[in-house]
Amino acid sequence: VLQRAEWAQPRMARRFSSLIRGVLAEAEMLGLIGSGALSQLGSAVAEDNPDQALGILGEHLPAALNHVLLQADLTAVAPGYLAPELAEKLLLMADAEGQGPATIYRFSTNSVRRALDGGHDASSLLGFLREHSATAVPQPLEYLVEDTASRHGRLRVGTAASFIQSDDEATVLELAAESKAAGLGLARIAPTVLISTAPPRETAQVLRGLGLSPSVEDSEPAVVRLRRTNGVPGSARPVYTAPRTAPPEADVDAQLAVLRHRRAEATGNHASAVTGSGEAATQLGLETLQRAIRLKQRVSMNVVDSQGNSCLETVVPLSVNGGRVRVFDPAKETERVLSIHRIIDIEAAEELRQ
């Protein structure tokens, strides 16, 4: 093959020498060639006949197994190569130990919890094991699955920007059913507690528009305490609820122009922005961060490391909390946490391209 290639393309001889040898080695490893000639499988592949190639492979490869051997030590032994569907399901509920046809799968609390997190329950897991086991399900394994499932989901984790608390359960029920508060994404998690997807001050404004008298507490997370007022529900000033979608590009450009003008007036130049007008610059930077988080846009940050060296980084901010900002670095495809006091300048990436 090398001689034929060098004869046909003599100027590519050096490149062929490095590439073709590797291709031939891989082809021999796959059974496409042997002893310097094409095999039956290789001929079928060369003729672009995949059905014939699969038939040849089926004659020489053992059939995939559809069962395992469950043991009392919380393991399952595969007596051969398993069907892909069975192997994939086992890897969801157990951890593989070793490689090859006789793979051992070990069950543990963490592995069973992983399957439960994937949407399964104890009955479906045990039913699957009984269906694909050549032996009965051992009692220790059955107890492990049922015990882990009984403790799974006792604690639930969700997302909320603020929550509403009131001593009046009837008021909470009425508010949860109020169509004018649908934009807050309210959900009742306790008889006297609602959670909201909107920030606390926006939530409080909407509640005031409904004739309620909430108070916002500065706590983490934010609490909106609710109490009834004697005012007429329709007498309050209409409240603007921020849309949950990105604003038009024209509005964004106008707002950015105002921010640039205010920053120029407040800071004067880059040096005074860092030293003399740090508070104004910090506020503008936080506004840029919050806007980028809402719109999922990239920003350019000038970050100072522990040695005092600054570098310009383009990242996607994810959240801001406790004096730190969590960002995603598209170049490295990783998430990082940066201290806000190390960020000396923030600009939207779109601004840099204008």
Coordinates of C-alpha atoms in Angstrom, one line a residue:
V1 CA 0.0 0.0 0.0
L2 CA 2.8 2.4 0.8
Q3 CA 4.6 1.6 -2.4
R4 CA 1.5 2.2 -4.4
A5 CA 0.8 5.5 -2.6
E6 CA 4.4 6.7 -3.1
W7 CA 4.3 5.8 -6.8
A8 CA 1.0 7.7 -7.3
Q9 CA 1.9 10.7 -5.2
P10 CA 5.7 10.9 -4.9
R11 CA 5.7 14.4 -3.4
M12 CA 3.6 13.1 -0.5
A13 CA 5.8 10.1 0.3
R14 CA 7.0 11.5 3.7
R15 CA 3.4 12.3 4.8
F16 CA 2.1 8.9 3.6
S17 CA 4.8 7.1 5.6
S18 CA 3.5 8.5 8.9
L19 CA -0.2 8.4 8.1
I20 CA -0.8 5.2 6.3
R21 CA 1.2 3.1 8.8
G22 CA -1.2 4.2 11.5
V23 CA -4.3 3.6 9.4
L24 CA -3.1 0.1 8.5
A25 CA -2.4 -0.7 12.2
E26 CA -5.9 0.3 13.2
A27 CA -7.4 -1.6 10.3
E28 CA -5.6 -4.8 11.4
M29 CA -6.7 -4.2 14.9
L30 CA -10.3 -4.0 13.7
G31 CA -10.0 -7.1 11.6
L32 CA -10.3 -5.3 8.3
I33 CA -6.9 -6.6 7.1
G34 CA -4.6 -9.5 8.0
S35 CA -1.3 -10.8 6.6
G36 CA -1.2 -7.9 4.2
A37 CA -4.6 -8.6 2.6
L38 CA -8.2 -7.6 3.0
S39 CA -10.3 -9.9 5.2
Q40 CA -14.0 -10.7 4.4
L41 CA -15.0 -8.0 6.8
G42 CA -12.6 -5.5 5.1
S43 CA -13.9 -6.4 1.7
A44 CA -17.5 -5.7 2.8
V45 CA -16.5 -2.4 4.3
A46 CA -14.5 -1.4 1.1
E47 CA -17.5 -2.2 -1.0
D48 CA -19.7 0.0 1.2
N49 CA -21.9 -2.9 2.3
P50 CA -22.6 -2.4 6.0
D51 CA -25.3 -5.1 6.2
Q52 CA -22.9 -7.8 4.9
A53 CA -20.2 -6.5 7.3
L54 CA -22.6 -6.8 10.3
G55 CA -23.5 -10.3 9.2
I56 CA -19.8 -11.3 9.1
L57 CA -19.3 -9.8 12.5
G58 CA -22.3 -11.6 13.9
E59 CA -20.9 -15.0 12.8
H60 CA -17.7 -14.5 14.7
L61 CA -18.7 -12.5 17.8
P62 CA -20.6 -14.1 20.7
A63 CA -24.2 -13.0 21.3
A64 CA -24.8 -10.3 23.9
L65 CA -26.2 -11.5 27.2
N66 CA -29.3 -10.2 28.7
H67 CA -28.8 -11.4 32.3
V68 CA -26.5 -11.1 35.3
L69 CA -25.8 -13.0 38.4
L70 CA -26.8 -11.2 41.6
Q71 CA -24.8 -12.0 44.7
A72 CA -25.3 -11.5 48.4
D73 CA -22.3 -9.1 48.7
L74 CA -24.2 -6.4 46.8
T75 CA -22.6 -7.2 43.5
A76 CA -23.8 -8.3 40.1
V77 CA -21.5 -10.4 37.9
A78 CA -21.8 -10.3 34.1
P79 CA -20.9 -13.7 32.7
G80 CA -20.2 -12.2 29.3
Y81 CA -20.7 -9.2 27.2
L82 CA -24.0 -7.6 28.1
A83 CA -26.5 -6.0 25.8
P84 CA -26.0 -2.3 25.6
E85 CA -29.4 -1.4 27.1
L86 CA -28.7 -3.7 30.1
A87 CA -25.2 -2.4 30.7
E88 CA -26.4 1.2 30.5
K89 CA -29.2 0.6 33.1
L90 CA -26.8 -1.3 35.4
L91 CA -24.3 1.6 35.3
L92 CA -27.1 3.9 36.5
M93 CA -27.7 1.9 39.6
A94 CA -24.3 0.3 40.3
D95 CA -20.6 1.1 39.8
A96 CA -18.6 -1.1 37.4
E97 CA -15.4 -2.7 38.7
G98 CA -12.9 -3.9 36.1
Q99 CA -13.3 -4.3 32.4
G100 CA -13.8 -7.1 29.9
P101 CA -16.6 -9.7 29.5
A102 CA -16.8 -10.6 33.3
T103 CA -17.5 -7.2 34.6
I104 CA -18.5 -6.8 38.3
Y105 CA -21.1 -4.2 39.2
R106 CA -21.2 -3.1 42.8
F107 CA -24.4 -1.6 44.4
S108 CA -24.1 1.0 47.1
T109 CA -26.2 3.7 48.7
N110 CA -24.8 6.4 46.4
S111 CA -25.3 4.3 43.2
V112 CA -28.9 3.5 44.1
R113 CA -29.5 7.1 45.0
R114 CA -28.2 8.0 41.5
A115 CA -30.9 5.8 40.0
L116 CA -33.5 7.4 42.2
D117 CA -32.4 10.8 41.1
G118 CA -32.8 9.6 37.5
G119 CA -36.6 9.2 38.0
H120 CA -36.8 5.5 39.2
D121 CA -38.3 4.2 42.3
A122 CA -37.7 1.1 44.5
S123 CA -40.3 -1.1 42.7
S124 CA -39.0 -0.3 39.2
L125 CA -35.4 -1.0 40.2
L126 CA -36.2 -4.3 41.9
G127 CA -38.5 -5.3 39.0
F128 CA -35.6 -4.6 36.6
L129 CA -33.2 -6.7 38.7
R130 CA -35.7 -9.6 38.9
E131 CA -36.2 -9.5 35.2
H132 CA -32.5 -9.6 34.2
S133 CA -31.1 -11.7 37.0
A134 CA -30.5 -15.5 36.6
T135 CA -30.7 -15.8 40.4
A136 CA -33.2 -14.4 42.9
V137 CA -32.6 -10.9 44.3
P138 CA -30.6 -11.3 47.5
Q139 CA -32.2 -10.0 50.6
P140 CA -29.3 -7.5 51.4
L141 CA -29.7 -5.9 48.0
E142 CA -33.5 -5.7 48.3
Y143 CA -33.1 -4.1 51.7
L144 CA -30.5 -1.6 50.3
V145 CA -32.8 -0.5 47.5
E146 CA -35.9 -0.1 49.7
D147 CA -34.1 1.6 52.5
T148 CA -32.4 4.1 50.2
A149 CA -35.7 4.8 48.5
S150 CA -37.5 5.4 51.8
R151 CA -35.1 8.1 52.7
H152 CA -34.8 9.6 49.2
G153 CA -36.6 13.0 48.6
R154 CA -37.2 13.9 52.2
L155 CA -35.4 17.1 51.5
R156 CA -36.1 19.0 48.3
V157 CA -34.1 21.8 46.7
G158 CA -35.5 24.5 44.5
T159 CA -34.9 28.1 43.4
A160 CA -36.6 31.2 44.7
A161 CA -35.7 34.9 44.5
S162 CA -37.8 35.8 47.6
F163 CA -40.5 34.3 49.7
I164 CA -43.7 35.7 51.3
Q165 CA -44.7 35.0 54.9
S166 CA -47.9 35.8 56.6
D167 CA -49.7 34.8 59.8
D168 CA -53.0 34.8 58.0
E169 CA -53.4 31.6 56.1
A170 CA -56.5 32.8 54.3
T171 CA -54.6 35.8 52.9
V172 CA -51.9 33.4 51.6
L173 CA -54.5 31.2 49.9
E174 CA -56.2 34.2 48.3
L175 CA -52.9 35.6 47.0
A176 CA -51.8 32.2 45.5
A177 CA -55.0 32.2 43.5
E178 CA -54.8 35.8 42.4
S179 CA -54.5 36.1 38.6
K180 CA -52.9 39.6 38.8
A181 CA -50.0 38.1 40.7
A182 CA -49.3 35.4 38.1
G183 CA -46.2 37.2 36.9
L184 CA -44.5 36.6 40.3
G185 CA -44.5 32.8 39.7
L186 CA -45.9 32.2 43.2
A187 CA -45.8 28.7 44.7
R188 CA -47.2 27.7 48.1
I189 CA -44.6 25.6 50.1
A190 CA -46.3 25.9 53.5
P191 CA -49.7 27.0 54.9
T192 CA -48.4 30.5 55.5
V193 CA -45.4 30.7 53.1
L194 CA -45.2 31.5 49.3
I195 CA -42.1 31.6 47.2
S196 CA -41.7 34.1 44.3
T197 CA -39.4 34.1 41.2
A198 CA -39.3 37.9 41.3
P199 CA -36.9 40.0 43.5
P200 CA -38.3 41.1 46.9
R201 CA -38.9 44.7 46.1
E202 CA -40.6 43.9 42.8
T203 CA -42.7 41.4 44.7
A204 CA -43.6 44.0 47.3
Q205 CA -44.7 46.5 44.6
V206 CA -47.0 44.0 43.0
L207 CA -48.5 43.1 46.4
R208 CA -49.1 46.8 47.2
G209 CA -50.9 47.1 43.9
L210 CA -53.3 44.4 45.1
G211 CA -54.2 46.4 48.2
L212 CA -51.8 44.6 50.5
S213 CA -49.2 46.2 52.9
P214 CA -46.1 44.1 52.8
S215 CA -42.8 44.9 54.5
V216 CA -39.4 43.9 53.0
E217 CA -36.9 42.6 55.5
D218 CA -33.2 42.8 54.7
S219 CA -32.2 39.2 55.3
E220 CA -30.7 36.4 53.3
P221 CA -32.8 35.1 51.6
A222 CA -35.1 38.1 51.3
V223 CA -38.4 37.9 53.2
V224 CA -41.6 39.8 52.3
R225 CA -43.9 39.9 55.3
L226 CA -47.5 40.3 54.4
R227 CA -50.4 42.0 56.3
R228 CA -53.8 43.3 55.2
T229 CA -54.5 47.0 54.7
N230 CA -57.7 48.9 54.8
G231 CA -57.1 50.6 51.5
V232 CA -59.2 49.9 48.4
P233 CA -57.4 47.4 46.2
G234 CA -57.9 49.4 43.0
S235 CA -56.7 52.7 44.5
A236 CA -53.0 51.9 44.5
R237 CA -50.7 53.2 41.7
P238 CA -50.3 50.8 38.8
V239 CA -47.1 48.7 39.2
Y240 CA -44.8 47.9 36.4
T241 CA -43.6 44.3 36.4
A242 CA -40.3 43.8 34.7
P243 CA -40.6 41.4 31.7
R244 CA -38.9 38.1 31.9
T245 CA -37.6 38.4 28.3
A246 CA -34.7 40.5 26.9
P247 CA -35.7 44.1 26.0
P248 CA -35.4 45.3 22.4
E249 CA -31.9 46.1 21.2
A250 CA -32.8 49.8 20.7
D251 CA -33.8 50.1 24.3
V252 CA -30.6 48.3 25.4
D253 CA -28.4 50.6 23.3
A254 CA -30.1 53.7 24.8
Q255 CA -29.7 52.4 28.4
L256 CA -26.1 51.6 27.7
A257 CA -25.5 55.1 26.3
V258 CA -26.9 56.6 29.5
L259 CA -24.8 54.4 31.7
R260 CA -21.6 55.3 29.7
H261 CA -22.4 59.0 30.1
R262 CA -23.0 58.7 33.8
R263 CA -19.8 56.7 34.3
A264 CA -17.8 59.3 32.4
E265 CA -19.2 62.0 34.6
A266 CA -18.7 60.1 37.8
T267 CA -15.2 58.7 37.2
G268 CA -13.5 61.1 34.7
N269 CA -10.9 58.6 33.7
H270 CA -9.8 55.1 34.5
A271 CA -7.5 55.9 37.4
S272 CA -10.0 58.0 39.2
A273 CA -12.6 55.3 38.7
V274 CA -10.5 52.9 40.7
T275 CA -9.4 55.3 43.4
G276 CA -11.5 58.5 43.6
S277 CA -15.0 57.3 42.5
G278 CA -14.8 53.7 43.5
E279 CA -18.4 53.6 44.8
A280 CA -20.0 54.9 41.6
A281 CA -17.8 52.6 39.5
T282 CA -18.7 49.6 41.7
Q283 CA -22.4 50.4 41.4
L284 CA -22.2 50.6 37.6
G285 CA -20.2 47.4 37.5
L286 CA -22.8 45.6 39.6
E287 CA -25.5 46.9 37.3
T288 CA -23.6 45.6 34.3
L289 CA -23.2 42.2 36.0
Q290 CA -26.9 41.9 36.9
R291 CA -28.0 42.8 33.4
A292 CA -25.5 40.3 31.9
I293 CA -26.9 37.6 34.3
R294 CA -30.5 38.3 33.2
L295 CA -29.7 38.4 29.5
K296 CA -27.0 35.6 29.7
Q297 CA -24.5 37.9 27.9
R298 CA -20.7 37.9 28.0
V299 CA -18.8 40.7 29.8
S300 CA -15.2 41.8 29.7
M301 CA -13.6 42.0 33.2
N302 CA -10.3 43.5 34.1
V303 CA -9.2 41.2 37.0
V304 CA -6.3 41.6 39.3
D305 CA -4.6 38.5 40.7
S306 CA -2.8 38.0 44.0
Q307 CA 0.4 39.4 42.6
G308 CA -1.2 42.6 41.5
N309 CA -1.1 41.7 37.8
S310 CA -4.3 42.6 35.8
C311 CA -5.7 40.7 32.9
L312 CA -8.7 41.1 30.6
E313 CA -11.1 38.2 30.6
T314 CA -14.3 37.6 28.7
V315 CA -16.7 35.5 30.7
V316 CA -20.5 34.9 31.2
P317 CA -21.6 35.9 34.7
L318 CA -23.9 33.4 36.4
S319 CA -24.7 34.8 39.9
V320 CA -23.5 37.3 42.4
N321 CA -23.6 36.6 46.2
G322 CA -21.6 37.4 49.3
G323 CA -19.1 39.7 47.5
R324 CA -18.3 37.0 44.9
V325 CA -19.4 36.4 41.3
R326 CA -19.6 33.0 39.8
V327 CA -18.7 33.0 36.1
F328 CA -18.4 30.6 33.1
D329 CA -15.3 30.9 31.0
P330 CA -16.2 29.9 27.4
A331 CA -12.5 29.6 26.4
K332 CA -11.8 27.0 29.1
E333 CA -15.3 25.7 29.4
T334 CA -15.1 25.9 33.2
E335 CA -16.9 27.7 36.0
R336 CA -15.0 29.9 38.5
V337 CA -15.7 32.1 41.5
L338 CA -14.1 35.6 41.5
S339 CA -14.0 38.1 44.4
I340 CA -15.6 41.4 43.4
H341 CA -12.9 43.4 45.0
R342 CA -10.4 42.0 42.5
I343 CA -12.5 43.2 39.5
I344 CA -11.4 46.8 38.6
D345 CA -13.5 47.2 35.5
I346 CA -16.5 45.6 33.9
E347 CA -17.9 46.2 30.4
A348 CA -20.5 44.3 28.3
A349 CA -18.7 42.5 25.5
E350 CA -21.1 44.0 23.0
E351 CA -19.8 47.5 23.9
L352 CA -16.2 46.5 23.0
R353 CA -17.2 45.5 19.5
Q354 CA -19.0 48.8 18.8

